[in-house]
PDB file of C-alpha atoms in Angstrom:
ATOM      1  CA  MET F   1     164.393 -21.075 132.540  1.00 38.00           C
ATOM      2  CA  THR F   2     164.402 -21.016 136.253  1.00 39.00           C
ATOM      3  CA  ASP F   3     165.792 -17.522 136.792  1.00 41.00           C
ATOM      4  CA  GLY F   4     167.842 -14.774 135.174  1.00 42.00           C
ATOM      5  CA  GLU F   5     171.092 -15.984 136.734  1.00 45.00           C
ATOM      6  CA  ASN F   6     170.602 -19.409 135.180  1.00 46.00           C
ATOM      7  CA  PHE F   7     169.811 -18.146 131.700  1.00 53.00           C
ATOM      8  CA  PRO F   8     172.167 -16.011 129.604  1.00 49.00           C
ATOM      9  CA  LEU F   9     169.399 -14.371 127.599  1.00 53.00           C
ATOM     10  CA  GLU F  10     165.995 -13.017 128.429  1.00 72.00           C
ATOM     11  CA  ILE F  11     163.752 -14.745 125.885  1.00 84.00           C
ATOM     12  CA  PRO F  12     160.132 -14.145 126.937  1.00 89.00           C
ATOM     13  CA  PHE F  13     158.762 -16.967 124.770  1.00 92.00           C
ATOM     14  CA  LEU F  14     161.033 -19.582 126.384  1.00 94.00           C
ATOM     15  CA  ARG F  15     160.233 -18.240 129.843  1.00 92.00           C
ATOM     16  CA  GLU F  16     156.494 -18.462 129.076  1.00 93.00           C
ATOM     17  CA  LEU F  17     156.878 -22.074 127.938  1.00 95.00           C
ATOM     18  CA  GLY F  18     158.727 -22.958 131.158  1.00 95.00           C
ATOM     19  CA  VAL F  19     162.019 -23.967 129.508  1.00 96.00           C
ATOM     20  CA  GLU F  20     164.921 -24.715 131.852  1.00 95.00           C
ATOM     21  CA  LEU F  21     168.568 -24.219 130.899  1.00 94.00           C
ATOM     22  CA  LEU F  22     170.549 -27.159 132.249  1.00 96.00           C
ATOM     23  CA  GLU F  23     173.901 -26.516 130.579  1.00 95.00           C
ATOM     24  CA  MET F  24     175.607 -24.156 128.125  1.00 93.00           C
ATOM     25  CA  ASP F  25     179.346 -24.475 127.577  1.00 95.00           C
ATOM     26  CA  ALA F  26     182.037 -25.406 125.048  1.00 96.00           C
ATOM     27  CA  GLY F  27     179.737 -25.714 122.032  1.00 96.00           C
ATOM     28  CA  GLU F  28     176.977 -27.606 123.796  1.00 97.00           C
ATOM     29  CA  ALA F  29     173.689 -26.679 125.439  1.00 96.00           C
ATOM     30  CA  GLN F  30     171.026 -28.701 127.195  1.00 97.00           C
ATOM     31  CA  LEU F  31     167.441 -27.580 127.839  1.00 97.00           C
ATOM     32  CA  ALA F  32     164.504 -29.270 129.562  1.00 97.00           C
ATOM     33  CA  LEU F  33     160.746 -28.862 129.627  1.00 97.00           C
ATOM     34  CA  THR F  34     158.216 -30.706 131.740  1.00 98.00           C
ATOM     35  CA  LEU F  35     155.179 -31.020 129.490  1.00 98.00           C
ATOM     36  CA  GLU F  36     151.908 -29.479 130.643  1.00 98.00           C
ATOM     37  CA  PRO F  37     148.490 -29.605 128.935  1.00 98.00           C
ATOM     38  CA  ARG F  38     149.238 -26.228 127.292  1.00 98.00           C
ATOM     39  CA  HIS F  39     152.213 -27.803 125.432  1.00 98.00           C
ATOM     40  CA  LEU F  40     150.109 -30.515 123.786  1.00 98.00           C
ATOM     41  CA  ASN F  41     148.354 -30.866 120.446  1.00 97.00           C
ATOM     42  CA  SER F  42     144.846 -32.252 119.800  1.00 97.00           C
ATOM     43  CA  TRP F  43     146.160 -35.819 120.242  1.00 96.00           C
ATOM     44  CA  GLU F  44     147.341 -34.840 123.737  1.00 97.00           C
ATOM     45  CA  VAL F  45     151.058 -35.270 122.993  1.00 97.00           C
ATOM     46  CA  ALA F  46     153.785 -32.641 122.726  1.00 98.00           C
ATOM     47  CA  HIS F  47     153.033 -30.144 119.960  1.00 98.00           C
ATOM     48  CA  GLY F  48     155.649 -30.243 117.201  1.00 97.00           C
ATOM     49  CA  GLY F  49     156.133 -26.485 117.489  1.00 97.00           C
ATOM     50  CA  VAL F  50     157.142 -26.860 121.136  1.00 98.00           C
ATOM     51  CA  THR F  51     159.651 -29.550 120.214  1.00 98.00           C
ATOM     52  CA  MET F  52     161.044 -27.422 117.367  1.00 98.00           C
ATOM     53  CA  THR F  53     161.348 -24.415 119.661  1.00 97.00           C
ATOM     54  CA  LEU F  54     163.442 -26.447 122.107  1.00 98.00           C
ATOM     55  CA  LEU F  55     165.649 -27.802 119.322  1.00 98.00           C
ATOM     56  CA  ASP F  56     166.129 -24.316 117.845  1.00 97.00           C
ATOM     57  CA  ALA F  57     167.006 -22.746 121.191  1.00 96.00           C
ATOM     58  CA  ALA F  58     169.414 -25.539 122.172  1.00 97.00           C
ATOM     59  CA  MET F  59     171.297 -25.214 118.889  1.00 97.00           C
ATOM     60  CA  SER F  60     171.445 -21.425 119.054  1.00 94.00           C
ATOM     61  CA  LEU F  61     172.725 -21.492 122.637  1.00 93.00           C
ATOM     62  CA  ALA F  62     175.294 -24.175 121.791  1.00 95.00           C
ATOM     63  CA  GLY F  63     176.615 -21.932 119.024  1.00 94.00           C
ATOM     64  CA  ARG F  64     176.593 -18.853 121.242  1.00 90.00           C
ATOM     65  CA  SER F  65     178.642 -20.648 123.871  1.00 92.00           C
ATOM     66  CA  LEU F  66     181.529 -20.584 121.372  1.00 92.00           C
ATOM     67  CA  HIS F  67     181.204 -16.840 120.716  1.00 87.00           C
ATOM     68  CA  PRO F  68     180.804 -14.995 124.027  1.00 76.00           C
ATOM     69  CA  ASP F  69     180.687 -11.550 122.337  1.00 80.00           C
ATOM     70  CA  ALA F  70     177.609 -12.466 120.312  1.00 79.00           C
ATOM     71  CA  LYS F  71     174.367 -10.979 121.613  1.00 74.00           C
ATOM     72  CA  ALA F  72     172.251 -13.464 119.668  1.00 79.00           C
ATOM     73  CA  GLY F  73     172.320 -16.413 117.331  1.00 84.00           C
ATOM     74  CA  VAL F  74     169.655 -15.900 114.685  1.00 91.00           C
ATOM     75  CA  THR F  75     168.315 -18.958 112.880  1.00 96.00           C
ATOM     76  CA  VAL F  76     169.149 -18.891 109.155  1.00 97.00           C
ATOM     77  CA  GLU F  77     167.762 -22.346 108.392  1.00 98.00           C
ATOM     78  CA  MET F  78     166.593 -25.391 110.307  1.00 98.00           C
ATOM     79  CA  LYS F  79     165.576 -28.912 109.348  1.00 98.00           C
ATOM     80  CA  THR F  80     163.725 -31.122 111.800  1.00 98.00           C
ATOM     81  CA  SER F  81     162.860 -34.816 111.613  1.00 98.00           C
ATOM     82  CA  PHE F  82     160.169 -36.081 113.985  1.00 98.00           C
ATOM     83  CA  LEU F  83     160.661 -39.731 114.905  1.00 98.00           C
ATOM     84  CA  GLN F  84     157.835 -40.280 117.390  1.00 97.00           C
ATOM     85  CA  ALA F  85     155.424 -38.443 119.673  1.00 96.00           C
ATOM     86  CA  GLY F  86     157.148 -36.172 122.169  1.00 95.00           C
ATOM     87  CA  GLY F  87     155.257 -37.298 125.235  1.00 96.00           C
ATOM     88  CA  GLU F  88     152.163 -36.647 127.311  1.00 97.00           C
ATOM     89  CA  ALA F  89     151.542 -34.115 130.082  1.00 98.00           C
ATOM     90  CA  GLY F  90     153.889 -34.796 132.986  1.00 98.00           C
ATOM     91  CA  SER F  91     156.684 -36.246 130.870  1.00 97.00           C
ATOM     92  CA  ARG F  92     159.949 -34.376 130.428  1.00 98.00           C
ATOM     93  CA  LEU F  93     161.681 -33.446 127.190  1.00 98.00           C
ATOM     94  CA  ILE F  94     165.466 -33.079 127.344  1.00 98.00           C
ATOM     95  CA  VAL F  95     167.110 -31.424 124.353  1.00 98.00           C
ATOM     96  CA  ARG F  96     170.851 -31.401 123.694  1.00 98.00           C
ATOM     97  CA  GLY F  97     172.338 -29.064 121.119  1.00 98.00           C
ATOM     98  CA  LYS F  98     175.873 -29.209 119.748  1.00 98.00           C
ATOM     99  CA  ALA F  99     177.831 -26.870 117.503  1.00 97.00           C
ATOM    100  CA  PHE F 100     179.927 -28.847 115.033  1.00 97.00           C
ATOM    101  CA  HIS F 101     181.400 -26.065 112.849  1.00 97.00           C
ATOM    102  CA  ARG F 102     181.884 -22.339 113.290  1.00 94.00           C
ATOM    103  CA  SER F 103     183.082 -19.443 111.141  1.00 93.00           C
ATOM    104  CA  THR F 104     183.423 -15.815 112.215  1.00 90.00           C
ATOM    105  CA  THR F 105     179.764 -15.048 111.517  1.00 92.00           C
ATOM    106  CA  MET F 106     177.982 -18.415 111.273  1.00 95.00           C
ATOM    107  CA  CYS F 107     177.609 -21.580 113.287  1.00 96.00           C
ATOM    108  CA  PHE F 108     176.380 -25.016 112.192  1.00 98.00           C
ATOM    109  CA  CYS F 109     174.624 -27.100 114.830  1.00 98.00           C
ATOM    110  CA  GLU F 110     172.631 -30.241 115.531  1.00 98.00           C
ATOM    111  CA  ALA F 111     170.271 -31.251 118.317  1.00 98.00           C
ATOM    112  CA  GLU F 112     168.299 -34.191 119.668  1.00 98.00           C
ATOM    113  CA  ALA F 113     165.104 -34.171 121.706  1.00 98.00           C
ATOM    114  CA  LYS F 114     164.470 -37.125 124.008  1.00 98.00           C
ATOM    115  CA  ASN F 115     161.689 -38.206 126.321  1.00 98.00           C
ATOM    116  CA  GLY F 116     163.479 -40.593 128.658  1.00 96.00           C
ATOM    117  CA  ASP F 117     165.393 -43.029 126.438  1.00 96.00           C
ATOM    118  CA  GLN F 118     163.088 -42.370 123.473  1.00 97.00           C
ATOM    119  CA  LEU F 119     164.515 -40.232 120.651  1.00 98.00           C
ATOM    120  CA  VAL F 120     161.679 -37.864 119.694  1.00 98.00           C
ATOM    121  CA  ALA F 121     163.255 -35.583 117.064  1.00 98.00           C
ATOM    122  CA  LYS F 122     166.542 -34.536 115.496  1.00 98.00           C
ATOM    123  CA  ALA F 123     167.432 -31.208 113.931  1.00 98.00           C
ATOM    124  CA  MET F 124     170.221 -29.434 112.109  1.00 98.00           C
ATOM    125  CA  GLY F 125     170.503 -25.688 111.782  1.00 98.00           C
ATOM    126  CA  THR F 126     172.602 -22.755 110.682  1.00 98.00           C
ATOM    127  CA  PHE F 127     172.832 -19.684 112.905  1.00 96.00           C
ATOM    128  CA  LYS F 128     174.199 -16.204 112.269  1.00 95.00           C
ATOM    129  CA  TYR F 129     175.948 -14.456 115.119  1.00 91.00           C
ATOM    130  CA  LEU F 130     174.813 -10.910 115.889  1.00 85.00           C
ATOM    131  CA  LYS F 131     177.049  -8.544 117.825  1.00 77.00           C
ATOM    132  CA  ARG F 132     174.177  -6.261 118.765  1.00 63.00           C
ATOM    133  CA  LEU F 133     170.433  -6.427 118.729  1.00 60.00           C
ATOM    134  CA  ASP F 134     169.117  -4.048 116.070  1.00 57.00           C
ATOM    135  CA  ILE F 135     166.261  -6.309 115.020  1.00 55.00           C
ATOM    136  CA  LYS F 136     163.508  -3.974 116.249  1.00 57.00           C
ATOM    137  CA  ARG F 137     164.917  -1.015 114.356  1.00 59.00           C
ATOM    138  CA  LYS F 138     165.482  -3.023 111.150  1.00 60.00           C
ATOM    139  CA  ALA F 139     161.907  -4.335 111.341  1.00 59.00           C
ATOM    140  CA  GLY F 140     160.550  -0.784 111.428  1.00 60.00           C
ATOM    141  CA  GLY F 141     160.132  -0.545 115.197  1.00 59.00           C
ATOM    142  CA  LYS F 142     161.434   2.278 117.369  1.00 56.00           C
TER     143      LYS F 142
END
């Protein structure tokens, strides 16, 4: 995320990772991340959790682009297949998410993560639209 104007949500975790929103419109979203040493696992390639985070966010944002009144798209389920290592420090992951079916409260999406021409991972997920953010209160917060 480069700035607040370029990102429709304030998600501190994505900002901390350095995620950039490239596109979000008409059931599609594209995110990017230039890998740094902090994004790597012990084999010095992209940590699977970083890749999954990008896939999850791209799918959720793709779904939200179809429902402008939704304040959030909460992940109900997600399946990820890792095909190869995500890349070393300095390489760039590009993740494209697409919504392929929507109901009034749910959205079904898919996403691909690529490092250049190399397909790194694929995911499918189901997301529930929320009209307001009451998560803190429901979790026992104030």
